Short mmCIF file of C-alpha atoms in Angstrom, two decimals:
data_model
loop_
_atom_site.label_atom_id
_atom_site.label_comp_id
_atom_site.label_asym_id
_atom_site.label_seq_id
_atom_site.Cartn_x
_atom_site.Cartn_y
_atom_site.Cartn_z
CA LEU A 1320 0.00 -36.72 -63.16
CA LEU A 1321 -1.79 -33.72 -61.90
CA GLY A 1322 -3.76 -35.71 -59.38
CA SER A 1323 -0.73 -37.50 -58.04
CA SER A 1324 1.25 -34.24 -57.43
CA ALA A 1325 -1.77 -32.78 -55.56
CA THR A 1326 -1.68 -35.72 -53.11
CA LEU A 1327 2.01 -35.32 -52.67
CA CYS A 1328 1.42 -31.64 -51.67
CA LEU A 1329 -1.15 -32.50 -49.02
CA PRO A 1330 1.11 -34.69 -46.95
CA LYS A 1331 3.76 -32.04 -47.07
CA MET A 1332 1.28 -29.46 -45.89
CA SER A 1333 0.09 -31.64 -43.08
CA GLN A 1334 3.62 -32.30 -42.08
CA LYS A 1335 4.33 -28.62 -42.18
CA ASP A 1336 1.17 -28.04 -40.06
CA ALA A 1337 2.26 -30.61 -37.58
CA GLN A 1338 5.66 -28.96 -37.24
CA VAL A 1339 3.98 -25.58 -36.78
CA GLN A 1340 1.67 -27.06 -34.13
CA LYS A 1341 4.59 -28.76 -32.44
CA ALA A 1342 6.60 -25.49 -32.43
CA LYS A 1343 3.58 -23.63 -30.93
CA GLN A 1344 3.22 -26.31 -28.23
CA LEU A 1345 6.95 -26.07 -27.40
CA HIS A 1346 6.69 -22.25 -27.29
CA ASP A 1347 3.67 -22.44 -24.96
CA ALA A 1348 5.48 -24.92 -22.78
CA ILE A 1349 8.57 -22.67 -22.63
CA GLU A 1350 6.34 -19.61 -21.72
CA LYS A 1351 4.64 -21.63 -18.94
CA MET A 1352 8.01 -22.77 -17.62
CA THR A 1353 9.29 -19.23 -17.68
CA GLU A 1354 6.24 -17.97 -15.75
CA ASP A 1355 6.66 -20.85 -13.20
CA THR A 1356 10.35 -20.05 -12.91
CA GLU A 1357 9.72 -16.37 -12.27
CA ARG A 1358 6.97 -17.22 -9.71
CA LEU A 1359 9.27 -19.66 -7.93
CA GLU A 1360 12.19 -17.19 -8.00
CA ALA A 1361 9.91 -14.60 -6.31
CA GLU A 1362 8.82 -17.12 -3.74
CA VAL A 1363 12.37 -18.11 -3.03
CA LYS A 1364 13.41 -14.52 -2.64
CA LYS A 1365 10.49 -13.84 -0.29
CA LEU A 1366 11.42 -16.86 1.85
CA ALA A 1367 15.08 -15.84 1.89
CA GLU A 1368 14.15 -12.42 3.15
CA GLU A 1369 11.77 -13.95 5.73
CA LYS A 1370 14.57 -16.31 6.84
CA VAL A 1371 16.92 -13.31 7.39
CA ALA A 1372 14.29 -11.51 9.40
CA VAL A 1373 13.64 -14.63 11.55
CA GLU A 1374 17.36 -15.26 12.09
CA LYS A 1375 17.70 -11.59 13.18
CA ASP A 1376 14.79 -11.89 15.53
CA LEU A 1377 16.20 -15.13 16.87
CA SER A 1378 19.53 -13.66 17.52
CA PHE A 1379 17.98 -10.79 19.37
CA ARG A 1380 15.88 -13.22 21.51
CA LEU A 1381 18.82 -15.42 22.23
CA GLN A 1382 20.77 -12.39 23.42
CA ARG A 1383 17.74 -11.27 25.57
CA ILE A 1384 17.71 -14.83 27.13
CA LYS A 1385 21.37 -14.55 28.04
CA GLU A 1386 20.65 -11.10 29.63
CA ILE A 1387 17.73 -12.45 31.59
CA GLU A 1388 19.68 -15.53 32.70
CA SER A 1389 22.60 -13.39 33.90
CA GLY A 1390 20.44 -10.94 35.89
CA MET A 1391 17.90 -13.33 37.23
CA PRO A 1392 19.95 -14.90 40.04
CA GLN A 1393 20.71 -11.56 41.45
CA LYS A 1394 16.93 -10.59 41.42
CA VAL A 1395 16.03 -13.95 43.07
CA GLN A 1396 18.58 -13.36 45.78
CA GLN A 1397 17.22 -9.76 46.29
CA LEU A 1398 13.69 -11.14 46.47
CA GLN A 1399 14.62 -13.78 49.03
CA HIS A 1400 16.46 -11.25 51.12
CA LEU A 1401 13.52 -8.86 51.09
CA GLN A 1402 11.13 -11.67 51.96
CA GLN A 1403 13.26 -12.60 54.93
CA LEU A 1404 13.33 -8.96 56.09
CA GLU A 1405 9.62 -8.73 55.72
CA GLN A 1406 9.09 -11.82 57.84
CA GLN A 1407 11.46 -10.44 60.47
CA LYS A 1408 9.58 -7.08 60.53
CA GLU A 1409 6.20 -8.86 60.76
CA ALA A 1410 7.47 -10.96 63.63
CA GLU A 1411 8.76 -7.88 65.44
CA TYR A 1412 5.50 -6.12 64.93
CA MET A 1413 3.50 -9.04 66.24
CA LYS A 1414 5.76 -9.29 69.38
CA MET A 1415 5.27 -5.58 69.92
CA LEU A 1416 1.50 -5.84 69.70
CA GLU A 1417 1.50 -8.87 71.98
CA ALA A 1418 3.72 -7.08 74.52
CA THR A 1419 1.85 -3.76 74.49
CA PRO A 1420 -1.90 -4.20 74.47
CA THR A 1421 -2.47 -0.40 74.77
CA LEU A 1422 -0.65 0.05 71.45
CA VAL A 1423 -3.27 -2.10 69.86
CA GLN A 1424 -5.98 0.27 71.09
CA VAL A 1425 -4.10 3.29 69.74
CA LEU A 1426 -3.56 1.65 66.33
CA LYS A 1427 -7.28 0.72 66.06
CA LYS A 1428 -8.21 4.40 66.31
#
């Protein structure tokens, strides 16, 4: 009788040991998942903050594009006008030099 009750205790102990080991494995798995969750939450938060910053920068740049596009035609028109005036003045200057050879001598000095 004594021997048979000892063998009955061993399987109960190993079953208990198995349950303890299973509980430890579950606990470790939960801890790892918690760590992974915290890491991912931090990454998501960082990405969300970066997204806000990029959207703000994009908004600023789009506004700047509108400003450039609205002012550019006027600047192009001013440039064309100035280039025309410059060509006219150069033509007048060349005519004057051709018409007055003595002026060329004076300018050379």
